[in-house]
Coordinates of C-alpha atoms (C1' of nucleotides) in Angstrom, one line a residue:
Chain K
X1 CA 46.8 -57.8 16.7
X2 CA 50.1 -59.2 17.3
X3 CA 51.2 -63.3 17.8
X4 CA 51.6 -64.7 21.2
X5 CA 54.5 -66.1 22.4
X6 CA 53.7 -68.6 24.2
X7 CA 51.2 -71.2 22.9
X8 CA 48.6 -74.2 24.4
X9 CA 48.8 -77.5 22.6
X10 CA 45.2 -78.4 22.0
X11 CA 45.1 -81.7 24.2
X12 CA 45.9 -79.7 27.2
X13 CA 43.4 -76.7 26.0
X14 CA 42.0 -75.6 29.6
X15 CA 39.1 -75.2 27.6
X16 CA 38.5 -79.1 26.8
X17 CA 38.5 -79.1 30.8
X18 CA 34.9 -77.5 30.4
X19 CA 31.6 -79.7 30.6
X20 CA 30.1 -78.0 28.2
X21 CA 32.7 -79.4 25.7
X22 CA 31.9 -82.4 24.0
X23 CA 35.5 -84.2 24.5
X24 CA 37.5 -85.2 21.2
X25 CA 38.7 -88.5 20.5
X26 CA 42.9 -88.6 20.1
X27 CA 42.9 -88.8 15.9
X28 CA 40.7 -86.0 15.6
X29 CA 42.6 -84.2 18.6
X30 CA 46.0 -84.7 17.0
X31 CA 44.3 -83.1 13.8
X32 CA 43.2 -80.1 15.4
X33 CA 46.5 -79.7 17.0
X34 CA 48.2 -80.0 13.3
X35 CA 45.5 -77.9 11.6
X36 CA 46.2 -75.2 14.6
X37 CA 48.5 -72.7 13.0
X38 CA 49.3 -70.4 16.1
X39 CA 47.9 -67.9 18.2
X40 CA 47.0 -64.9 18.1
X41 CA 46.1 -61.9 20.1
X42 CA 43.6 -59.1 20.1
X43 CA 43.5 -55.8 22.2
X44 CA 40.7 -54.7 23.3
X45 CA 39.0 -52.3 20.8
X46 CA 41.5 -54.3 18.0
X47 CA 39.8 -55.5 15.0
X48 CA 39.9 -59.2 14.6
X49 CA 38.0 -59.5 11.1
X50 CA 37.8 -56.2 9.3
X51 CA 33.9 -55.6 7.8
X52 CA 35.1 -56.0 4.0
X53 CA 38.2 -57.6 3.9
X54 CA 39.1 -60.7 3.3
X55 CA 41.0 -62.9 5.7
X56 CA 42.6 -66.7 4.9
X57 CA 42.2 -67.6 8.7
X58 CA 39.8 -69.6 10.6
X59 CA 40.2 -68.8 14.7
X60 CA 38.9 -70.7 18.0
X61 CA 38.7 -68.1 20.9
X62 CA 40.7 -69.4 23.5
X63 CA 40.0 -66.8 26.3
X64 CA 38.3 -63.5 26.0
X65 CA 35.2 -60.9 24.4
X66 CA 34.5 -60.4 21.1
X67 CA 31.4 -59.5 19.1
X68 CA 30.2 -59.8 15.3
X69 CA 29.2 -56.4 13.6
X70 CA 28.0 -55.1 10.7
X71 CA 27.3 -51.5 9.8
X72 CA 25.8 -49.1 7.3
X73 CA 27.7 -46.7 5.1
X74 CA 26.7 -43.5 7.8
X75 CA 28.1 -45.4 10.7
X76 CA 24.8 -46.7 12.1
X77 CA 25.9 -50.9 13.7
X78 CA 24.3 -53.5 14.5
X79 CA 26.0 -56.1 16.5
X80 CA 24.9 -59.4 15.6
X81 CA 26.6 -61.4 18.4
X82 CA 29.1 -61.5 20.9
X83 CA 32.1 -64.4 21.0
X84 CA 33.6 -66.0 23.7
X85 CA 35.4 -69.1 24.7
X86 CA 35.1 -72.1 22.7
X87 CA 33.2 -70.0 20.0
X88 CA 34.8 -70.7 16.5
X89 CA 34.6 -67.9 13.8
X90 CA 35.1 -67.5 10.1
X91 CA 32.9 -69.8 8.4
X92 CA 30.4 -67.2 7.9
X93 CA 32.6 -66.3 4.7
X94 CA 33.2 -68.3 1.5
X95 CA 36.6 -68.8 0.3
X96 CA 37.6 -66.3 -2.1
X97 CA 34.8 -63.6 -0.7
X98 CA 35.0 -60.2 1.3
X99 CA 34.1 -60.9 4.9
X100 CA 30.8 -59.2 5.3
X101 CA 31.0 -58.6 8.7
X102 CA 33.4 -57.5 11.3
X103 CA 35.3 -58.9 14.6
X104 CA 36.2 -56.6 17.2
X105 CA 37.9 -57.6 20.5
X106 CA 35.9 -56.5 23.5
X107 CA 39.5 -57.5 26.2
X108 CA 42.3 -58.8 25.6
X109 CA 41.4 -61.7 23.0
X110 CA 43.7 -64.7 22.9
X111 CA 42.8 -66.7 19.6
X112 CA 43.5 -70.3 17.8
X113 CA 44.5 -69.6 14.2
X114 CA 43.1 -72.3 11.8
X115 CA 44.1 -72.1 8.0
X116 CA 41.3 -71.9 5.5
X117 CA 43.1 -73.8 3.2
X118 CA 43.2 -77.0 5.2
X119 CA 39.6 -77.1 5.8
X120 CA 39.3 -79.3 2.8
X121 CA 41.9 -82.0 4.1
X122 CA 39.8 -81.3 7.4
X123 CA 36.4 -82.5 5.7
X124 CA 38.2 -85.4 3.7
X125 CA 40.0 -87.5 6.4
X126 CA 37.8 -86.1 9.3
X127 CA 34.4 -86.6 8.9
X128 CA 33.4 -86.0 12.6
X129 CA 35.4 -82.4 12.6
X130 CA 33.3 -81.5 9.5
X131 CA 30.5 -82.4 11.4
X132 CA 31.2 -80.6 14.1
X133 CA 32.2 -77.9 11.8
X134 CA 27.8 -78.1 10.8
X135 CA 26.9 -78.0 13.9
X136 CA 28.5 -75.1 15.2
X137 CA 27.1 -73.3 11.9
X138 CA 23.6 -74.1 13.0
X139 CA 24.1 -73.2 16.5
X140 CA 25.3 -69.4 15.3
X141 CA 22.1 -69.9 13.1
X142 CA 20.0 -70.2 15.8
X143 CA 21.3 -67.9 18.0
X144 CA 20.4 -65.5 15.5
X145 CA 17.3 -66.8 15.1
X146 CA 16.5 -65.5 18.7
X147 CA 18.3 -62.3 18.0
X148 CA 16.5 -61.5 15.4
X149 CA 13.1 -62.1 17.4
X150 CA 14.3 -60.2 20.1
X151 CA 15.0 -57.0 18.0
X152 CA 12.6 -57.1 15.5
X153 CA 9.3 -58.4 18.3
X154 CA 10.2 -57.7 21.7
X155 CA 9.6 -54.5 23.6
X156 CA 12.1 -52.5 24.6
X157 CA 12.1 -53.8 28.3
X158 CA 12.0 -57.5 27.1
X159 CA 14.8 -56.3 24.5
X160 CA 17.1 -55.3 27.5
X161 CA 16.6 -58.1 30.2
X162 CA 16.5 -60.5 27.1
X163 CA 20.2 -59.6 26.3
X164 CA 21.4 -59.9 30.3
X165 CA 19.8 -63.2 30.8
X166 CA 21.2 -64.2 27.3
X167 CA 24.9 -63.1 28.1
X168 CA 24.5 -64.3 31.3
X169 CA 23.7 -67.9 30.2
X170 CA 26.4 -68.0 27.6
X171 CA 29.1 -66.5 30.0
X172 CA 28.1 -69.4 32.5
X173 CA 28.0 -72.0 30.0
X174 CA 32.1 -70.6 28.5
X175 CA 32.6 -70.6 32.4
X176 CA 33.5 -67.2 32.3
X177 CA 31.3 -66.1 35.7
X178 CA 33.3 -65.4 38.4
X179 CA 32.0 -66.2 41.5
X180 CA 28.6 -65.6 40.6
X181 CA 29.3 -62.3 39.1
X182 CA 29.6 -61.5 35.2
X183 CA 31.8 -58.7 34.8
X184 CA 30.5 -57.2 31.4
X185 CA 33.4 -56.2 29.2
X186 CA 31.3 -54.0 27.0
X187 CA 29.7 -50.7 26.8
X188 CA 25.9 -49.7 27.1
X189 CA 26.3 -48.1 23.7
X190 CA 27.9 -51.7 22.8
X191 CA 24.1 -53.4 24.3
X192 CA 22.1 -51.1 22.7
X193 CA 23.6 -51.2 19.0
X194 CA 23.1 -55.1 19.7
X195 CA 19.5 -54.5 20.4
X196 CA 18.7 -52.1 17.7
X197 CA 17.9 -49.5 20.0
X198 CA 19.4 -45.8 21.0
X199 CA 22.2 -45.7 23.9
X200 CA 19.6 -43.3 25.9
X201 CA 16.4 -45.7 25.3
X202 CA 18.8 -49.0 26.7
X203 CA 19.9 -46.8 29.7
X204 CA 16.4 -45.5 30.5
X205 CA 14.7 -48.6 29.8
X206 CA 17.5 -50.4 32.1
X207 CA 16.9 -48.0 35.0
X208 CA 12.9 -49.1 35.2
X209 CA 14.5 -53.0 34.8
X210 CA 16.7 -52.3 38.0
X211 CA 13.6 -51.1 40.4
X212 CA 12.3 -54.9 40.0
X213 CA 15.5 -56.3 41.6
X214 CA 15.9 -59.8 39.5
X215 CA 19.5 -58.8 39.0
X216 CA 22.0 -55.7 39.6
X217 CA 24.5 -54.1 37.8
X218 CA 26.6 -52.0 38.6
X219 CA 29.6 -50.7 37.6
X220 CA 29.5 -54.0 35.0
X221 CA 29.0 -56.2 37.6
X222 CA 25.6 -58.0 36.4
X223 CA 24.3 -60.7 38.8
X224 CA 21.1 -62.8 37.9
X225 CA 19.2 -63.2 41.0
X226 CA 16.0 -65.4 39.7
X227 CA 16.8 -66.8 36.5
X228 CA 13.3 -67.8 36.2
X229 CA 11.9 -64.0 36.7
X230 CA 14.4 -63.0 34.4
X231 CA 13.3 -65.2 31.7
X232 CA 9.7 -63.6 32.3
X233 CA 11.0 -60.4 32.1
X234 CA 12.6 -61.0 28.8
X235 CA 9.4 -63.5 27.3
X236 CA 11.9 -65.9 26.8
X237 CA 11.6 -69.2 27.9
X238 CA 14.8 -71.5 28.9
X239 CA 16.0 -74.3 27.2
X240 CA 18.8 -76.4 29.2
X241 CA 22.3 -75.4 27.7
X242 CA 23.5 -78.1 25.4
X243 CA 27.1 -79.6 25.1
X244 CA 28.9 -78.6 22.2
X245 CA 32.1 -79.7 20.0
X246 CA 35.2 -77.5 20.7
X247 CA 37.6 -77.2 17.3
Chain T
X1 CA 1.0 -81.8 4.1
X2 CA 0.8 -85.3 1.4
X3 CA 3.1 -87.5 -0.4
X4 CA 3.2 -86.7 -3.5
X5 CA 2.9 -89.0 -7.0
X6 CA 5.4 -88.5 -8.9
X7 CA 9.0 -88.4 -8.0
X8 CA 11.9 -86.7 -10.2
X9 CA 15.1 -88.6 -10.0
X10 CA 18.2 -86.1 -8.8
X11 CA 20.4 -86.5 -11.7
X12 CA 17.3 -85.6 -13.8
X13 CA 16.2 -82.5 -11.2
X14 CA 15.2 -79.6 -13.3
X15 CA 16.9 -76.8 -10.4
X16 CA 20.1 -78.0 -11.5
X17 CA 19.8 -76.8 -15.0
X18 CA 20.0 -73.2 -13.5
X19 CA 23.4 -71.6 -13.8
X20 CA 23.1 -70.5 -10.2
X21 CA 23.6 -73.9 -8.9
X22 CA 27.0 -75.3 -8.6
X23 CA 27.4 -78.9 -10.8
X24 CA 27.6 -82.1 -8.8
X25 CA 30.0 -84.9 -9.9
X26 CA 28.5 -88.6 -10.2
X27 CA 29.0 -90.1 -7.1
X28 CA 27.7 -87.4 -5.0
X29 CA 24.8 -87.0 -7.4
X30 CA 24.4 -90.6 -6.8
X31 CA 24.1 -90.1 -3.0
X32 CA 22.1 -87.6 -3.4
X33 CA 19.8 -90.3 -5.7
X34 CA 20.0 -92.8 -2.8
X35 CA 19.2 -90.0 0.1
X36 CA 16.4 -89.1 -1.1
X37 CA 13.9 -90.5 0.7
X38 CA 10.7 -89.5 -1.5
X39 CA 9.1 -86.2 -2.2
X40 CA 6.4 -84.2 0.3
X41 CA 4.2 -81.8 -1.0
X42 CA 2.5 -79.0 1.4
X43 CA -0.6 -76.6 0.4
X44 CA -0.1 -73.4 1.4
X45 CA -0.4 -72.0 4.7
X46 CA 0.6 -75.9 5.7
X47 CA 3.5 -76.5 8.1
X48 CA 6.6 -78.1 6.8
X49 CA 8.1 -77.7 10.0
X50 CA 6.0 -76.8 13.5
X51 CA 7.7 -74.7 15.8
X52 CA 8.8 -76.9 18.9
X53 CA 8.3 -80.2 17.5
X54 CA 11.0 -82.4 16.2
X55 CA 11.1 -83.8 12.7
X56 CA 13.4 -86.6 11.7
X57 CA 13.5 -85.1 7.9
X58 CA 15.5 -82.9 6.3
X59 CA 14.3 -80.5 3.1
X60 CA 15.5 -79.2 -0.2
X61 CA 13.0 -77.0 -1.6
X62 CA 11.7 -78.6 -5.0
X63 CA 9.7 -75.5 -5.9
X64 CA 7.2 -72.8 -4.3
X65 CA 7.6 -70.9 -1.4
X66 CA 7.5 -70.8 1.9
X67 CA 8.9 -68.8 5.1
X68 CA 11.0 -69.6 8.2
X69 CA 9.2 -67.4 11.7
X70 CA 9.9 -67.4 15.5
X71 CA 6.8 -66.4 17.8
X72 CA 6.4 -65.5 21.3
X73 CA 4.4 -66.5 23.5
X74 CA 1.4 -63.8 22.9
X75 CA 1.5 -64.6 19.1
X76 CA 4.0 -61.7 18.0
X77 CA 5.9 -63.2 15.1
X78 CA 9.2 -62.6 13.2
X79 CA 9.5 -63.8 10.2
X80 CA 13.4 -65.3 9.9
X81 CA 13.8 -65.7 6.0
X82 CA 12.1 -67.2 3.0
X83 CA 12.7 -70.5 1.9
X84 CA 12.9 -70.5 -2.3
X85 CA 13.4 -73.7 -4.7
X86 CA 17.1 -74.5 -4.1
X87 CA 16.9 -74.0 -0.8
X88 CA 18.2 -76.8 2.1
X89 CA 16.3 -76.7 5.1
X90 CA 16.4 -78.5 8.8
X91 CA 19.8 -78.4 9.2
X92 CA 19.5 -75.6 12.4
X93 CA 17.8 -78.1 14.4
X94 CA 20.0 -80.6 16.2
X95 CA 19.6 -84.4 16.3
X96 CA 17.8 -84.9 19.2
X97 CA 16.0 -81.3 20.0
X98 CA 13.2 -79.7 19.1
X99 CA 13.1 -77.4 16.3
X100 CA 13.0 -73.8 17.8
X101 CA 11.4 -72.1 14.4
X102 CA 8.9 -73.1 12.1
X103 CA 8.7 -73.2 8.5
X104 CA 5.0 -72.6 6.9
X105 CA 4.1 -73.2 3.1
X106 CA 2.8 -70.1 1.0
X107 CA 2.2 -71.5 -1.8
X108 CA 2.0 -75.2 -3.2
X109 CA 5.4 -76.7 -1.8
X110 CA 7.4 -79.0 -3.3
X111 CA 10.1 -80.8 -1.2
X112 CA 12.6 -83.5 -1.3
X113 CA 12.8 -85.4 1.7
X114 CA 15.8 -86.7 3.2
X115 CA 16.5 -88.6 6.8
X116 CA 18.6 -87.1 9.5
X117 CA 19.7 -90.5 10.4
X118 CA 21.8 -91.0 7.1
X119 CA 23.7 -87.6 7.8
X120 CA 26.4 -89.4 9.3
X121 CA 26.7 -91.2 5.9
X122 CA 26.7 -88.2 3.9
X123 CA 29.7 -86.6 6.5
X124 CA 31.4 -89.9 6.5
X125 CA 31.5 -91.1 2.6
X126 CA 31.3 -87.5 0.6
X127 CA 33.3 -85.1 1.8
X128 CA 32.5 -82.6 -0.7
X129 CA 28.8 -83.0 -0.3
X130 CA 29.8 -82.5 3.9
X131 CA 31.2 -79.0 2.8
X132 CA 28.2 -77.8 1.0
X133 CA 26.3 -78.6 3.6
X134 CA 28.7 -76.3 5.9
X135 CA 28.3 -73.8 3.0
X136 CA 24.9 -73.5 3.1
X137 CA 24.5 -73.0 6.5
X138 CA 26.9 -70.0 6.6
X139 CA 25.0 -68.8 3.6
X140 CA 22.2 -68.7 5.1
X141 CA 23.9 -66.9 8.4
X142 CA 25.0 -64.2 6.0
X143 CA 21.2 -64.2 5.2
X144 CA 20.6 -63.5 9.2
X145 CA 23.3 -61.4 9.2
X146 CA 21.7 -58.4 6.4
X147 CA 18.3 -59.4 8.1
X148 CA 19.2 -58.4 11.7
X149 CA 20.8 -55.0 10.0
X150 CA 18.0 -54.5 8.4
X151 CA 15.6 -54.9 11.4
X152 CA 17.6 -53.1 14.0
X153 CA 19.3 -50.6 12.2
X154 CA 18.0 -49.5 9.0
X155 CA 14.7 -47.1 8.5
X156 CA 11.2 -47.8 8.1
X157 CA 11.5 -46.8 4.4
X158 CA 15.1 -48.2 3.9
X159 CA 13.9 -51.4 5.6
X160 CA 10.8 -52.0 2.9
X161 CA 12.8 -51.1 0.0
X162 CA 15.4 -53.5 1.2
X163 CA 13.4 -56.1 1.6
X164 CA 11.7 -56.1 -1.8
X165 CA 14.8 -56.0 -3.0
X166 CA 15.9 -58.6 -1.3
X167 CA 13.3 -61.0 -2.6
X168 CA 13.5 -59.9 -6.2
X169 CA 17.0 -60.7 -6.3
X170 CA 16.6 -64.0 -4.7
X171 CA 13.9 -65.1 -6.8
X172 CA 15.9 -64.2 -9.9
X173 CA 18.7 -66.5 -8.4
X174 CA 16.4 -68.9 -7.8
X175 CA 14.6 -68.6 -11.4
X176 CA 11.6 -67.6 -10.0
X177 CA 10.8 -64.7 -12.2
X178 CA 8.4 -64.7 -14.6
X179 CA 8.7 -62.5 -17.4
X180 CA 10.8 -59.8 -15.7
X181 CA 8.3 -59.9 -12.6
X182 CA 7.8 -61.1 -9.6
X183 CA 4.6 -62.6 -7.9
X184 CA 4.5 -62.3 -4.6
X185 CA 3.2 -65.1 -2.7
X186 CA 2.5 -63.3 0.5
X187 CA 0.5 -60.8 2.2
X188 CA 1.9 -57.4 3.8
X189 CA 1.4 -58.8 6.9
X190 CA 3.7 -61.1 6.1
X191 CA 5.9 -58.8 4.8
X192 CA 5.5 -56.5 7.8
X193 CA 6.3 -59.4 10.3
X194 CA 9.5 -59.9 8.2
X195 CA 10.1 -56.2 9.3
X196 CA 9.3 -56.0 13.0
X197 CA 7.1 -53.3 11.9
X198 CA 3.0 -53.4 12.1
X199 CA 1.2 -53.8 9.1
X200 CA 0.0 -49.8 8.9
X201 CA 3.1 -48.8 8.8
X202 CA 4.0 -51.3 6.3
X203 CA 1.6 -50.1 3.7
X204 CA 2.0 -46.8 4.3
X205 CA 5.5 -46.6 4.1
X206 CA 5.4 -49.1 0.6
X207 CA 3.1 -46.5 -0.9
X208 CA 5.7 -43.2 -0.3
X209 CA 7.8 -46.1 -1.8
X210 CA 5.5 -46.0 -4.6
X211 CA 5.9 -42.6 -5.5
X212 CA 9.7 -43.1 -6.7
X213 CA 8.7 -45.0 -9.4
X214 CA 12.0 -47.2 -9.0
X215 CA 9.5 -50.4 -8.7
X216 CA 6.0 -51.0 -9.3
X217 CA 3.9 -53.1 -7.0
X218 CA 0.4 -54.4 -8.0
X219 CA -1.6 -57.0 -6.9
X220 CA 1.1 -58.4 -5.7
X221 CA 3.5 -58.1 -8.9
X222 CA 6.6 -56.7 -8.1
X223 CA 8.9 -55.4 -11.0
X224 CA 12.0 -53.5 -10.2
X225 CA 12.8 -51.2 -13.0
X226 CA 16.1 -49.5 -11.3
X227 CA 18.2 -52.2 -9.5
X228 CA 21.2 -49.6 -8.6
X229 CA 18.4 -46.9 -6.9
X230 CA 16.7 -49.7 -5.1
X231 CA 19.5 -50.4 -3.7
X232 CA 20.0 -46.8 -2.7
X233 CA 16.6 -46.8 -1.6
X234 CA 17.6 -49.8 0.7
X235 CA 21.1 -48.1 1.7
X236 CA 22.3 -51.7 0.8
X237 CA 25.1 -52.5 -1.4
X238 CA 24.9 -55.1 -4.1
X239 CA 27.2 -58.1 -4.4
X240 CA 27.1 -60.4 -7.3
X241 CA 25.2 -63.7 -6.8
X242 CA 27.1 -66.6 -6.1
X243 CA 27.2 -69.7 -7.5
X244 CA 26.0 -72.4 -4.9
X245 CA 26.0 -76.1 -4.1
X246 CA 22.7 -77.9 -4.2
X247 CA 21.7 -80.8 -2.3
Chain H
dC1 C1' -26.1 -61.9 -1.7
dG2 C1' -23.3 -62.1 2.4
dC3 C1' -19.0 -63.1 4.4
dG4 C1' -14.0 -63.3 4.9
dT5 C1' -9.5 -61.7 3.6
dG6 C1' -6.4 -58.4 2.2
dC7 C1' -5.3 -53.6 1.0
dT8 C1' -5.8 -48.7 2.1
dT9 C1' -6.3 -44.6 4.7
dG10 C1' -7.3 -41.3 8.6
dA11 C1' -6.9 -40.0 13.6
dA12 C1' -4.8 -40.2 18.0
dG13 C1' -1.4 -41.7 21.3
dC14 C1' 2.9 -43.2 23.0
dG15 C1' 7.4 -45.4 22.8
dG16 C1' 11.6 -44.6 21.5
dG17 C1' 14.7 -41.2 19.2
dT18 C1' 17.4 -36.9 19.3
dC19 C1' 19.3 -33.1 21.7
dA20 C1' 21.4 -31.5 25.7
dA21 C1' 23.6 -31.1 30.1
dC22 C1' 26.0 -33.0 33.9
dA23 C1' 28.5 -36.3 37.0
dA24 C1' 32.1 -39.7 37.8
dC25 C1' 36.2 -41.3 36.5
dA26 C1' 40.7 -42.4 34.2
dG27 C1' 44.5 -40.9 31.6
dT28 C1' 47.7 -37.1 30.2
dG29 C1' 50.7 -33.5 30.3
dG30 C1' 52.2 -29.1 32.2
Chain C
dC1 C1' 50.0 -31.9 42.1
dC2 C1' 46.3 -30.4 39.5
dA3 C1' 44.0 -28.5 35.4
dC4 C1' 42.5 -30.6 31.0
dT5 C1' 40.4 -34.0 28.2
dG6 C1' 37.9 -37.9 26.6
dT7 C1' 34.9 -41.7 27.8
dT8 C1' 31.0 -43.7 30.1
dG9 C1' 26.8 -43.4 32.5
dT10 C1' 22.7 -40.8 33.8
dT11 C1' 18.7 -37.8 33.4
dG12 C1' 15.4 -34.2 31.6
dA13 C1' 12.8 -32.1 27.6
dC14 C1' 11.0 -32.3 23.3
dC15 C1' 9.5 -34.4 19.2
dC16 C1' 8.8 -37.6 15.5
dG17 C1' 8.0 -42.2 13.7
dC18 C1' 5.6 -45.9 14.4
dT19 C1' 1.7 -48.3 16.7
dT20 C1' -3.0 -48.9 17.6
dC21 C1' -7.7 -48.2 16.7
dA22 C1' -11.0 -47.7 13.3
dA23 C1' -13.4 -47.6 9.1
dG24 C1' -14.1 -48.3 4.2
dC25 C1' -13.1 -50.6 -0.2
dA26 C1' -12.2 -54.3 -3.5
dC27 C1' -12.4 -58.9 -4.5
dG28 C1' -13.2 -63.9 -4.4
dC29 C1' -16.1 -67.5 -2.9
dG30 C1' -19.8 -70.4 -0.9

DNA sequence: CGCGTGCTTGAAGCGGGTCAACAACAGTGG
DNA sequence: CCACTGTTGTTGACCCGCTTCAAGCACGCG
């Protein structure tokens, strides 16, 4: 993890370009930009957040993959979710406690920093930051919510197409597709200690998955032909994407 | 689900007598007072919240228990977390969408009700009430967090030790226990949909359990005798409790 | 008394785990 | 230039843990 040299003042974030982002009014704007410490950036396979360590910095991911981990004391993970643009990390952790989870980069990560200690200024003179701030708590919330009902209920073969059609979605909504394509940055041994299952099981079950044709992927090239079939396959069931605050 | 009689006044709450619970100053308290929108009580096996409807109120749990589940379509359900006195809930859902979990009573429920609509307010005029909101929802992400580990990564045994653990330490946060025991206010299906694991395999698995001797479990009366080899048992490590805001 | 609910236990099957081997490929160093 | 090595994906064989099916027991309640 080393600093960046050269860095994006946050009204002309390309990311505030996005639909998906809710756009900021200018005093909460030129708060960001003052509460923005720096950038920062990740290689891939770098560790972002160390599982146990404590960190006094807040980040927005400005371009990249990342995923959330935490592990046992023999090594067994289970990754809890992935980060990508827009995504704002750290909160999970109290002020003066041991992160209890781990960052990893996935590519090359480029990252806002954000001081910890300014979050109380942040949630005294910015009232619509702080709630943002909720907000983007609750959404992590839920999207655990359908993790966790993914590993712990689905079959294996809903388990699999569940986590395409979920990466697929998000990658859309960050606007990371390219040309129709998602090119997954992450290993099958990455998708199946995210779904709680072995690296062999994820492979095999993905195999039978393939013979249906809704999507391909190959070499990490996934492509969602029928959303709609896909959702099937995976018993999940679509909800429109919802705009979101950017920090 | 009923309004109850008699109200208890916030500054006069009996849940913030426990040392757990982090002392409000008297203007928030005061808020608090004035948010309050009256008191809801729910029988058990009552919904608090349905899954998929929308609900305009938001919850702190007065006292009794209840539990936080995802379904799918065919009925399968996960359990997400229980909800125990102290705790805040409604916050995952977003203004104007539907609540994606629900939350069912299992015992008699006691509840504080507050209005979503005055949330602005609360961000706006109390700052420090606006963090502990934000605190709360990260704690209960760190909740996910050991909860997805649990389901997708630990053992069958591991998984049912942690989780009586789990609650037992909880419930002693929460002041729950009664006489060094806890009553358990739910059935081992319940428990097992907490797992992801079928109810057989539950039972079976609590009574190898059994034979440790580290706990006893009898009609439902939990008493953990060695906190340090349940935790063993659970291949979980114990942090101390923390100290947390109440709304 | 009869019924429903929850707990317990046995038997049988299968889904997913582990072990193992190999192919494809990229990077490295002789 | 080409062995050598490590990583990733793929597939087969075998086995165990967990699921499903089934039945019996204890208990509370109308």
């Amino acid at each position: 993890m080393t600093d960046s040299g050269r860095q994006i003042a946050c009204p002309a974030c390309p990311l505030r370009k996005r639909a998906i982002f809710i756009e900021a009014v200018g005093a909460e704007l030129d708060f960001v930009s003052s509460f923005k410490m720096g950038e920062l950036h990740a290689r891939p396979g770098g560790a972002i957040y160390l599982e146990g360590a404590t960190s006094p910095h807040l980040f927005t991911v400005l371009s990249g993959w990342a995923f959330r981990y935490k592990s046992l004391p023999d090594g067994r993970r289970q990754i809890l979710n992935y980060v990508l643009p827009g995504d704002f990390i750290g909160l999970q952790a109290t002020l003066a406690q041991a992160l209890e989870h781990g960052i990893e980069a996935l590519t090359d990560v480029r990252l806002c920093v954000f001081s910890r200690d300014r979050l109380d200024e942040l949630f005294r003179n910015h009232p619509p930051l702080a709630r943002n701030l909720t907000w983007l708590a609750a959404r992590e919330e839920r999207l655990l919510d359908d993790q966790l009902l993914a590993v712990g209920r689905r079959h294996a073969r809903e388990r699999v197409a569940f986590l395409l059609w979920h990466l697929w979605r998000r990658a859309r909504e960050s606007g990371v597709l390219e040309g129709g394509a998602l090119t997954l940055p992450m290993t099958q041994q990455h998708l199946a200690d995210t779904l709680g299952m072995s690296l062999v099981t994820f492979n095999k079950t993905l195999q039978r998955l393939r013979t249906t044709g809704v999507f391909t992927l190959a070499d990490r090239r996934l492509e969602i032909h029928d959303e709609g079939a896909m959702a099937t396959l995976a018993a999940a069931d679509a909800r429109p994407p919802e705009r979101r605050p950017l920090i």
